[in-house]
CSV table of C-alpha atoms and ligand atoms in Angstrom, one decimal:
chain,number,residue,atom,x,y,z
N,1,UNK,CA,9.8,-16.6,3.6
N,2,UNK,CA,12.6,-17.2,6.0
N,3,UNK,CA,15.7,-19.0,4.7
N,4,UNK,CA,17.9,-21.7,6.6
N,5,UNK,CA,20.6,-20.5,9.0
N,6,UNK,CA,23.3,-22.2,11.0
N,7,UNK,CA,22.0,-23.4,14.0
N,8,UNK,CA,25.7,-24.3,15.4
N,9,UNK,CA,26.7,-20.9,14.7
N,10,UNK,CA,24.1,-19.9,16.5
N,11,UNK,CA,24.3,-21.9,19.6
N,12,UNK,CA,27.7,-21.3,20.0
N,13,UNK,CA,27.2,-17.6,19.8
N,14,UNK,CA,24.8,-17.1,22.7
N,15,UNK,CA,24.3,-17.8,25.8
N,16,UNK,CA,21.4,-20.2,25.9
N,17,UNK,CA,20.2,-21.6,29.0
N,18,UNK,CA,19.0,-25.8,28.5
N,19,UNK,CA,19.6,-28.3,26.1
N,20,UNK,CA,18.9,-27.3,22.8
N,21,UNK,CA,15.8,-29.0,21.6
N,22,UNK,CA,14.2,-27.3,18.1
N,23,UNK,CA,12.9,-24.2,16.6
N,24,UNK,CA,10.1,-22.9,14.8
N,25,UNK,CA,10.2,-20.2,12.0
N,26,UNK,CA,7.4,-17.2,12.4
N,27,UNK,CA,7.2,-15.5,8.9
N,28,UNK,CA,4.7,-12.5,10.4
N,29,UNK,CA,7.0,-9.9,9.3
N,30,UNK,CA,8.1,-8.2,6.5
N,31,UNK,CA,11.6,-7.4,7.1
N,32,UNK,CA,14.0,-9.5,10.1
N,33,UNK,CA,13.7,-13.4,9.3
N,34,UNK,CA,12.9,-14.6,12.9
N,35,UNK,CA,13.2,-17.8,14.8
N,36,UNK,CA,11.5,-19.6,17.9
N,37,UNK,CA,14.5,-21.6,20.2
N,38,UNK,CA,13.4,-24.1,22.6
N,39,UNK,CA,15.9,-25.7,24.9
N,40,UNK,CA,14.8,-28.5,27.8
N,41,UNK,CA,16.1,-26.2,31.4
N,42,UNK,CA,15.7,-29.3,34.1
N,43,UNK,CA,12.7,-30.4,32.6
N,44,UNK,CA,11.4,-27.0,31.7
N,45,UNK,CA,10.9,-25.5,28.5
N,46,UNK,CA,12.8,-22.4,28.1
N,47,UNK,CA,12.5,-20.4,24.5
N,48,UNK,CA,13.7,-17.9,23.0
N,49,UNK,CA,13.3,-15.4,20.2
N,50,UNK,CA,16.0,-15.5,17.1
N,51,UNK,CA,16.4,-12.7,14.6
N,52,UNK,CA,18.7,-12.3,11.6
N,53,UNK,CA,18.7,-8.2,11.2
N,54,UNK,CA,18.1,-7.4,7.8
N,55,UNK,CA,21.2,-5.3,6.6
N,56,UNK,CA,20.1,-4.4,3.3
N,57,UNK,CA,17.4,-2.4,5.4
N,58,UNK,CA,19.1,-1.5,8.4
N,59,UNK,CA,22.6,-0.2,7.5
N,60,UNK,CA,23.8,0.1,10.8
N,61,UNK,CA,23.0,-2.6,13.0
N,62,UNK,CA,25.2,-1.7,15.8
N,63,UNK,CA,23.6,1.9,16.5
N,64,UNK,CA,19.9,0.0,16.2
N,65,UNK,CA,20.8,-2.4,18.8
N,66,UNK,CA,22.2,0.6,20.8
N,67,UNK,CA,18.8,2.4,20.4
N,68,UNK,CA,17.0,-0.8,21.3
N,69,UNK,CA,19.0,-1.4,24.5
N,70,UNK,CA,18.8,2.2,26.1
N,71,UNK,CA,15.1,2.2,25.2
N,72,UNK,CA,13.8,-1.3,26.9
N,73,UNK,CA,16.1,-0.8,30.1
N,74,UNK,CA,14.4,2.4,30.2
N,75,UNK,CA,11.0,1.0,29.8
N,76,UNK,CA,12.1,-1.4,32.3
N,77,UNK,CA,13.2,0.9,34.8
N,78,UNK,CA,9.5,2.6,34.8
N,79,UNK,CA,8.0,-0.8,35.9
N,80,UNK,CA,4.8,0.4,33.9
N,81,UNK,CA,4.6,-2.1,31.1
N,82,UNK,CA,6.5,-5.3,29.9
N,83,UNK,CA,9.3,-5.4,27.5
N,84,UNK,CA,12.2,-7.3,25.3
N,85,UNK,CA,15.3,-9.1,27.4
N,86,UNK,CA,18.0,-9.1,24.9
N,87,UNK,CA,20.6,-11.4,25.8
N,88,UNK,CA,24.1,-10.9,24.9
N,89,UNK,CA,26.1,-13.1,22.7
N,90,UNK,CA,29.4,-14.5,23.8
N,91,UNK,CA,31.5,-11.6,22.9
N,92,UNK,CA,29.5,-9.0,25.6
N,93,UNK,CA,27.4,-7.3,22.7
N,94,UNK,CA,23.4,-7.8,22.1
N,95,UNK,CA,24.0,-8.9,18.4
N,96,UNK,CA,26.7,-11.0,17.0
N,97,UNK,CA,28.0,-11.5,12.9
N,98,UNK,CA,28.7,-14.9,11.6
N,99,UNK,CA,31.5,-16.1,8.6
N,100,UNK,CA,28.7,-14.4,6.0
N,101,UNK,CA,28.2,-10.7,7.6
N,102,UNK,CA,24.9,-11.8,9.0
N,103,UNK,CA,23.7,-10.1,12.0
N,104,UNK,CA,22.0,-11.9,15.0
N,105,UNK,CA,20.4,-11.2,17.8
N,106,UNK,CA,18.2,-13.4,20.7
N,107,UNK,CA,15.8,-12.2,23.6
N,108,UNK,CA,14.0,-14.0,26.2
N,109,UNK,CA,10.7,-15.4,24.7
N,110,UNK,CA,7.6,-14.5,26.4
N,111,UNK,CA,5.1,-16.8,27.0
N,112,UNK,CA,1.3,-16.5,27.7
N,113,UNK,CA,0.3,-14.1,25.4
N,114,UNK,CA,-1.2,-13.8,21.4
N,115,UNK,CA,-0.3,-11.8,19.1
N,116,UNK,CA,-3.0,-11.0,16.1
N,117,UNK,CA,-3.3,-10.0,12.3
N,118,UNK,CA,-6.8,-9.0,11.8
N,119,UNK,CA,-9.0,-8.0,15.0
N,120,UNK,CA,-12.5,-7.6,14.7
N,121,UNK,CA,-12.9,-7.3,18.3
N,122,UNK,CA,-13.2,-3.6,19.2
N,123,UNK,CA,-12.3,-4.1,23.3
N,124,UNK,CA,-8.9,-5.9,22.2
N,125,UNK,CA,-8.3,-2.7,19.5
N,126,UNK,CA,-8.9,-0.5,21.9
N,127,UNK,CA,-6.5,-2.1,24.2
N,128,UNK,CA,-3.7,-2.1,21.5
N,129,UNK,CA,-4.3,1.9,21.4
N,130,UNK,CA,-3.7,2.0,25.2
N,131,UNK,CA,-0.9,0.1,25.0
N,132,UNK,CA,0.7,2.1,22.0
N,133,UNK,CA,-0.4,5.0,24.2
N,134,UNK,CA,1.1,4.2,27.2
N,135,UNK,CA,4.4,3.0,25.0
N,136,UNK,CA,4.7,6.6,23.9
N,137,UNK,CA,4.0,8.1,27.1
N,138,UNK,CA,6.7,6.2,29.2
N,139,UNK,CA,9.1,7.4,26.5
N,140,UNK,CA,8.1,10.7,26.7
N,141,UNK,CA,11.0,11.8,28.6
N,142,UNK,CA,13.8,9.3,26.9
N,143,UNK,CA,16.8,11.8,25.7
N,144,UNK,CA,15.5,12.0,22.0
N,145,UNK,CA,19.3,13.0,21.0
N,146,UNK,CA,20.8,10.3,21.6
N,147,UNK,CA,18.6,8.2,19.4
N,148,UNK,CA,20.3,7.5,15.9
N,149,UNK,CA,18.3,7.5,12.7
N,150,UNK,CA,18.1,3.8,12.2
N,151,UNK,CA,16.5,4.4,8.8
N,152,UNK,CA,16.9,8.0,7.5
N,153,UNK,CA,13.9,9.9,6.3
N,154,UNK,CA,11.8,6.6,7.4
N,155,UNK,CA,8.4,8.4,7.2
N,156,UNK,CA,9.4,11.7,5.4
N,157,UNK,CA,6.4,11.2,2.9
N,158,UNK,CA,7.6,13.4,0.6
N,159,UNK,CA,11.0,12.2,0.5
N,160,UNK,CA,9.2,8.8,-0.5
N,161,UNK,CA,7.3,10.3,-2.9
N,162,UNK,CA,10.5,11.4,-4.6
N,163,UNK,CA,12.2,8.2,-4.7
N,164,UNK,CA,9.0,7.4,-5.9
N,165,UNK,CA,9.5,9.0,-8.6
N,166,UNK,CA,13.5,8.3,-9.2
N,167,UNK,CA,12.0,4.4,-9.2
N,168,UNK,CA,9.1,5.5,-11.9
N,169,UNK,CA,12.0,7.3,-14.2
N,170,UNK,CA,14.4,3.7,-14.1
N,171,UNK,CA,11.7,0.9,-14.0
N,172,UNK,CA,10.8,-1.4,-17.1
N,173,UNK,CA,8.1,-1.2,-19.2
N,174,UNK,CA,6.7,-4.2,-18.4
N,175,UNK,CA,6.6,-3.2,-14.3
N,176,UNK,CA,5.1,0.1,-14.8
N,177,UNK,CA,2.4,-0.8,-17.5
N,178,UNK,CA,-0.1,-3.1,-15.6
N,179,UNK,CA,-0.1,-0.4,-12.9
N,180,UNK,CA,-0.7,2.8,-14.5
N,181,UNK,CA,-3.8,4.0,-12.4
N,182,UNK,CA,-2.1,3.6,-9.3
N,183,UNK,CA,1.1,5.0,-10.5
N,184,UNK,CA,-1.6,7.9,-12.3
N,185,UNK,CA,-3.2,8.7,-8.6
N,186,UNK,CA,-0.1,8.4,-6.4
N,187,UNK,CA,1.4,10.9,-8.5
N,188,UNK,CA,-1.8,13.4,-8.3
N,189,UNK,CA,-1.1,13.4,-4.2
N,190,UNK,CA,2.4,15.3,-4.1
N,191,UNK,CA,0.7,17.9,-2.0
N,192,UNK,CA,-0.6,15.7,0.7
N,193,UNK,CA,3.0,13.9,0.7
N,194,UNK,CA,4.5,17.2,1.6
N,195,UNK,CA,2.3,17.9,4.7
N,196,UNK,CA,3.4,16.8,7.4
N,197,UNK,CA,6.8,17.1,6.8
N,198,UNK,CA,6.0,20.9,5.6
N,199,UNK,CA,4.7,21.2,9.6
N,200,UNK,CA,7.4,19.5,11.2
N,201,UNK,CA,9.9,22.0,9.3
N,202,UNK,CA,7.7,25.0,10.3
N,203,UNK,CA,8.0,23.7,14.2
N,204,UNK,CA,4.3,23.3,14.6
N,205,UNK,CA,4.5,19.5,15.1
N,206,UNK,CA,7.0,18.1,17.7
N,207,UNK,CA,9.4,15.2,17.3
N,208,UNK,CA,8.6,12.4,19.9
N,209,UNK,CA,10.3,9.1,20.9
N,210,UNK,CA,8.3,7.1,18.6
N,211,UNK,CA,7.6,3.3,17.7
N,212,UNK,CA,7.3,4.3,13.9
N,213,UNK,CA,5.8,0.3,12.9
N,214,UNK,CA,3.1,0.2,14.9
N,215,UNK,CA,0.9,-2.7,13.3
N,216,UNK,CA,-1.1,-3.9,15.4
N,217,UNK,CA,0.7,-7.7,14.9
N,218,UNK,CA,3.7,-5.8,16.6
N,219,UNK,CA,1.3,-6.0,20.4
N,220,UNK,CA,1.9,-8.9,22.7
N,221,UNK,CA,-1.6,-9.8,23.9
N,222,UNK,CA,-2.0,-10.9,27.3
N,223,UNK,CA,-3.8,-14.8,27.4
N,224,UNK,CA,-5.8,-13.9,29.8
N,225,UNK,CA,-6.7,-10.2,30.0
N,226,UNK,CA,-6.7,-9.2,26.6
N,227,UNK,CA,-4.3,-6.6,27.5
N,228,UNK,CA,-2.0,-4.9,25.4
N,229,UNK,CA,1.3,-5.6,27.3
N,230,UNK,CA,4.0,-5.9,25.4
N,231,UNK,CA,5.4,-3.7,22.2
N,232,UNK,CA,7.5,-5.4,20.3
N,233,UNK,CA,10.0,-5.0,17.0
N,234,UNK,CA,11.3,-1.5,18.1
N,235,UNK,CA,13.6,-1.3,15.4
N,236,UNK,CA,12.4,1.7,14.0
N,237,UNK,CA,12.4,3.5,17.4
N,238,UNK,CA,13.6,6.7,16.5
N,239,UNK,CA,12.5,10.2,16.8
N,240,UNK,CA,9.1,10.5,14.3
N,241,UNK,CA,5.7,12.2,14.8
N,242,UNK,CA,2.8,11.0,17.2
N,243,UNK,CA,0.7,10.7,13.8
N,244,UNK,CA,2.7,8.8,12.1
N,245,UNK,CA,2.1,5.9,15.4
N,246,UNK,CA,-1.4,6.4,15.7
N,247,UNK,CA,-1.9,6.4,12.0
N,248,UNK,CA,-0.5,3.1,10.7
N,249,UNK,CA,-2.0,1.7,14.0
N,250,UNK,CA,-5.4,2.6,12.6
N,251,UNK,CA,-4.1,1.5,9.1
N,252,UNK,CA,-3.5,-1.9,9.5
N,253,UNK,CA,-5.5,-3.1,12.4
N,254,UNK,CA,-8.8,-0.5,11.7
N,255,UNK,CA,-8.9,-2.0,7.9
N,256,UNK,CA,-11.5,-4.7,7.5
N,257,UNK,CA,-9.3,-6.9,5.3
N,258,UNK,CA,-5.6,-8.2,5.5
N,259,UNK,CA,-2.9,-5.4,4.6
N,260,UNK,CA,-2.5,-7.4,1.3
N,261,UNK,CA,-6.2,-8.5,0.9
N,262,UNK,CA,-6.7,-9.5,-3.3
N,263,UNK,CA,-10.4,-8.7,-3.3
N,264,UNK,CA,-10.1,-5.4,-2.7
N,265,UNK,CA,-14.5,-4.7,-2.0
N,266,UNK,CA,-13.5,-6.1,0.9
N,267,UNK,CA,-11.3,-3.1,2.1
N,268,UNK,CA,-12.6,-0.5,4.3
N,269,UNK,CA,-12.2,1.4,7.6
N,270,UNK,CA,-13.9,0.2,10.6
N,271,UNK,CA,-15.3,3.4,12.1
N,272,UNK,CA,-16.4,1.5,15.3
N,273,UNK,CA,-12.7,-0.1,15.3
N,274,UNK,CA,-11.6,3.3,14.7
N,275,UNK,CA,-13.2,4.9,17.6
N,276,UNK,CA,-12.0,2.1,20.2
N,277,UNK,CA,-8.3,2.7,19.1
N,278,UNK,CA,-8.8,6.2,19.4
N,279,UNK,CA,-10.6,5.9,22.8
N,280,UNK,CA,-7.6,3.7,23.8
N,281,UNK,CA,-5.0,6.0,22.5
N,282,UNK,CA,-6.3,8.8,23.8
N,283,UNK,CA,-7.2,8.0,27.3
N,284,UNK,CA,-2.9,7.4,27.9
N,285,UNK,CA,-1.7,9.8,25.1
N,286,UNK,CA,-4.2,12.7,25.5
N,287,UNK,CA,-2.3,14.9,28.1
N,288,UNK,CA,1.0,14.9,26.4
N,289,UNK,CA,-0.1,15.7,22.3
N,290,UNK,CA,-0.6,18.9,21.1
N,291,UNK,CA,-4.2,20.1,19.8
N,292,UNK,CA,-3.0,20.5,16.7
N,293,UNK,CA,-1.6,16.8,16.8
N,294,UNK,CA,-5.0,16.0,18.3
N,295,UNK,CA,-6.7,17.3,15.1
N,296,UNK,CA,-4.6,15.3,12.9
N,297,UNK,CA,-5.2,11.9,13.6
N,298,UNK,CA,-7.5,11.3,11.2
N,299,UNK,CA,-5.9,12.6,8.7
N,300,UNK,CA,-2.8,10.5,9.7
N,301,UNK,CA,-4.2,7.3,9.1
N,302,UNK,CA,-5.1,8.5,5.3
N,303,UNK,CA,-1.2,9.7,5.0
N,304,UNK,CA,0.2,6.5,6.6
N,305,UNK,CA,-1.9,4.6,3.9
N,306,UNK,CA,-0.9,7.0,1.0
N,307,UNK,CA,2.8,7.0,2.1
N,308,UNK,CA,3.0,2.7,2.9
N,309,UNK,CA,1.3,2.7,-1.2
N,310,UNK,CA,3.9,4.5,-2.2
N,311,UNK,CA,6.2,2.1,-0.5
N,312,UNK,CA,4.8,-1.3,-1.8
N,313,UNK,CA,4.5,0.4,-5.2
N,314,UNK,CA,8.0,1.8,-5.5
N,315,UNK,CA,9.6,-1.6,-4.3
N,316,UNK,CA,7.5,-3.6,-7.0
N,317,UNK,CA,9.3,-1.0,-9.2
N,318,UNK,CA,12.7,-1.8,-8.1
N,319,UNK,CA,12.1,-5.4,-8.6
N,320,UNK,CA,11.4,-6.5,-5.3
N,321,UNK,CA,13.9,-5.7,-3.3
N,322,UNK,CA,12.8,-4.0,0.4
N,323,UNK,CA,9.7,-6.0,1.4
N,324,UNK,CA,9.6,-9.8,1.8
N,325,UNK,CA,7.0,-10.9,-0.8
N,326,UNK,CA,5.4,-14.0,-0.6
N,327,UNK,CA,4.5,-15.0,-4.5
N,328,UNK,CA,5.0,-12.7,-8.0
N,329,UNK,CA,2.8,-10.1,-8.0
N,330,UNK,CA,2.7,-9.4,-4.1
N,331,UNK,CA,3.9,-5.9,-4.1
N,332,UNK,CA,1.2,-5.1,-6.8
N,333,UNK,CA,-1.3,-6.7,-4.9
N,334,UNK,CA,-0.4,-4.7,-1.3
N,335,UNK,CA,-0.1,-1.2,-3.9
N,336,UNK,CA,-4.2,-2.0,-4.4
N,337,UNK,CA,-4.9,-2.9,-1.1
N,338,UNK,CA,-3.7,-0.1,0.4
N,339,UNK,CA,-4.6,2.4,-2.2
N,340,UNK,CA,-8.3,0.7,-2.1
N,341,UNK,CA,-7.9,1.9,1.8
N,342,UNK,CA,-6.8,4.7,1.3
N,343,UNK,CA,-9.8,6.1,-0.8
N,344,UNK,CA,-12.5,5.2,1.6
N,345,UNK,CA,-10.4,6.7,4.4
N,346,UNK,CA,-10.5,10.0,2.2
N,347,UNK,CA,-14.0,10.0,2.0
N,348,UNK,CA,-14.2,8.9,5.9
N,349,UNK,CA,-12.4,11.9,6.9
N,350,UNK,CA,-15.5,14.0,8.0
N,351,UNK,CA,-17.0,11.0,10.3
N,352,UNK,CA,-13.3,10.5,11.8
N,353,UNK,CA,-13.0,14.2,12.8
N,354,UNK,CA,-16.0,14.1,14.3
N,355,UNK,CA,-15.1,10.5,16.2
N,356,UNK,CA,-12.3,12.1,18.0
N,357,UNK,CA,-14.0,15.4,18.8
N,358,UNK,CA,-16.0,13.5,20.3
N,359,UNK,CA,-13.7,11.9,22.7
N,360,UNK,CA,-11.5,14.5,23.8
N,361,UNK,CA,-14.6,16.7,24.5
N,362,UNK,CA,-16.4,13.8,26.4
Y,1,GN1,C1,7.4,-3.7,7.6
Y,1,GN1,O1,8.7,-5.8,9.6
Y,1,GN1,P1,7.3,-5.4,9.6
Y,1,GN1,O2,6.5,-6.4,8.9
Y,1,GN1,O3,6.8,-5.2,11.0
Y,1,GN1,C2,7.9,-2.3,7.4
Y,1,GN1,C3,6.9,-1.3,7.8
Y,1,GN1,C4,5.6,-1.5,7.0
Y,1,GN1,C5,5.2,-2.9,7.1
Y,1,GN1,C6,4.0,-3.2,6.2
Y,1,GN1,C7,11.4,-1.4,8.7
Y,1,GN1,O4,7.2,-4.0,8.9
Y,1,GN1,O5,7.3,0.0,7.7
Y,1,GN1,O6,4.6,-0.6,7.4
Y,1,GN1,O7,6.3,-3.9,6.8
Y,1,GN1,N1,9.1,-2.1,8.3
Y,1,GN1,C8,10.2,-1.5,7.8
Y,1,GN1,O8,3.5,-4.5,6.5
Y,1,GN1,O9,10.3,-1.1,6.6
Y,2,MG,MG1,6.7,-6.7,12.9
């Protein structure tokens, strides 16, 4: 949940257009706390989007807004899609700190579009894999060096699998017993963690410009088109695989229950959600991946599952201390979710393969 802040601070900091008239909290995500300005501009409502940058997860929020900055003038400059106007505070940066060491940053709200959790609709899905398509594509040719690492190793699976196991060695008793099988099957996967990473070393996967978060609650929806138009929360922009986008798209959105969904018969992949995102992704993405990229998105959407597991699991170890959690419990409740997922993503593998073939054959 988000916490209070000081609104003066705040409204001294920026430079807001209208009179200040309220705010709304949005608790969607897991990480920033973010906030919903309104402010009366001659009668019209102008908003805009607050964040408080979470420093105990990003270390370095000055390179991230750097990274953020050069990529949406960039995507802006290519005319091709829609993207964040970050506004600068009062002393010429995109972020200010207040008396506390918080960081804060504002961009222009947009309006007229939706964002969702859960999609059953596969013509919206597949939109969202165009749009994170596309997203890639006009990046394609942004100068990967002079992106910094706004969280080291981010989806280095095996270097999570590690820390995995540092957390497993230093946790209680009383965190570690009520999740022995999951603890039991995560650490029968070391081999899959090291995969990717493993091709990536051996230069038969390429770094891209990538979005790395790619939930599908991270699309702005166009009202009335349905269109993907909008990517937002680009704070893990940084250089990562293709797979590791198209995977934990088709992780979150592609599951038939919520990410942290307590009945967990109710978790599976959507094949037919599966094959829209993949006809959406592919149709903008196709010409610039690899075959060998090509032939691992399936498998990328079992790895991202394995590897965010891993995640929810080593933070519940640590005492819940990365992921926002909502009640006791929560972290051990996403472990199952995602682990439930996971499994009948394994045994999906076959049907997936043959899903994309498919596509880039037709
Ligand atoms: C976090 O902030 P949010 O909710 O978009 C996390 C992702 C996880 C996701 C799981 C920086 O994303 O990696 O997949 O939660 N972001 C970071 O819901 O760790
Ligand atoms: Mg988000």
């Amino acid at each position: 949940m988000n916490e209070p802040f000081n609104l003066d601070f705040v409204l001294k900091s920026f430079d807001f257009k209208g009179k200040y008239r309220d705010f709304d909290t949005k608790n969607d995500g897991n990480i920033n706390s973010t906030y919903v300005l309104s402010f009366d501009e001659g009668g019209c409502e102008k908003k805009y989007t607050l964040q408080k940058i979470n420093t105990y997860v990003f270390k370095k929020p000055d390179e991230l807004m750097q990274n953020i900055t050069g990529i949406t003038q960039h995507i802006r400059k290519k005319g091709d899609m829609l993207t964040l106007n970050f506004i600068r505070s009062k002393n010429g940066k995109y972020f200010c700190t207040d008396d506390d060491g918080n960081y804060w940053r504002s961009y222009e709200y947009i309006d007229g579009v939706y964002t969702c959790n859960t999609i059953d609709n596969a013509d919206v899905f597949k939109s969202s894999g165009k749009a994170f398509g596309r997203f890639q594509s006009i990046l394609s040719d942004y100068p990967i060096d002079t992106l910094y690492e706004t969280i080291p190793d981010f989806h280095n699976t095996y270097k999570r699998f590690l820390a995995f196991k540092r957390s497993l060695e230093s946790a209680p008793e009383e965190r570690k017993a009520p999740m022995k099988e999951e603890i039991n099957y995560l650490l029968s996967k070391e081999e899959d963690c090291g995969y990717l990473v493993g091709l990536i070393k051996n230069g038969e996967l390429p770094l891209r410009v990538t979005h790395n978060d790619t939930k599908l609650n991270n699309i702005l929806f166009d009202n009335a088109t349905d269109e993907g138009v909008c990517i937002i929360d680009l704070d893990t922009v940084m250089p990562g695989l293709s797979l590791y986008d198209f995977g934990d798209s088709i992780r979150f959105g592609a599951n038939t229950a919520a990410e942290d969904e307590r009945d967990t018969r109710k978790i599976s992949l959507d094949l037919e959600l599966f094959k829209a995102y993949s006809e959406g992704y592919l149709s903008e993405a196709k010409d610039s991946l690899t075959e060998r990229e090509i032939s691992l998105l399936p498998f990328s959407a079992y790895i991202m599952t394995l590897e965010l597991a891993l995640r929810f699991l080593t933070d519940l170890l640590d005492g819940d201390i990365y992921f926002k959690t909502n009640y006791p419990g929560h972290n051990a409740v996403r472990t199952r979710a995602q682990l439930a997922l996971c499994k009948d993503i394994e045994k999906k593998l076959p049907e997936m393969q043959g899903i994309t073939e498919a596509i880039i054959n037709a």
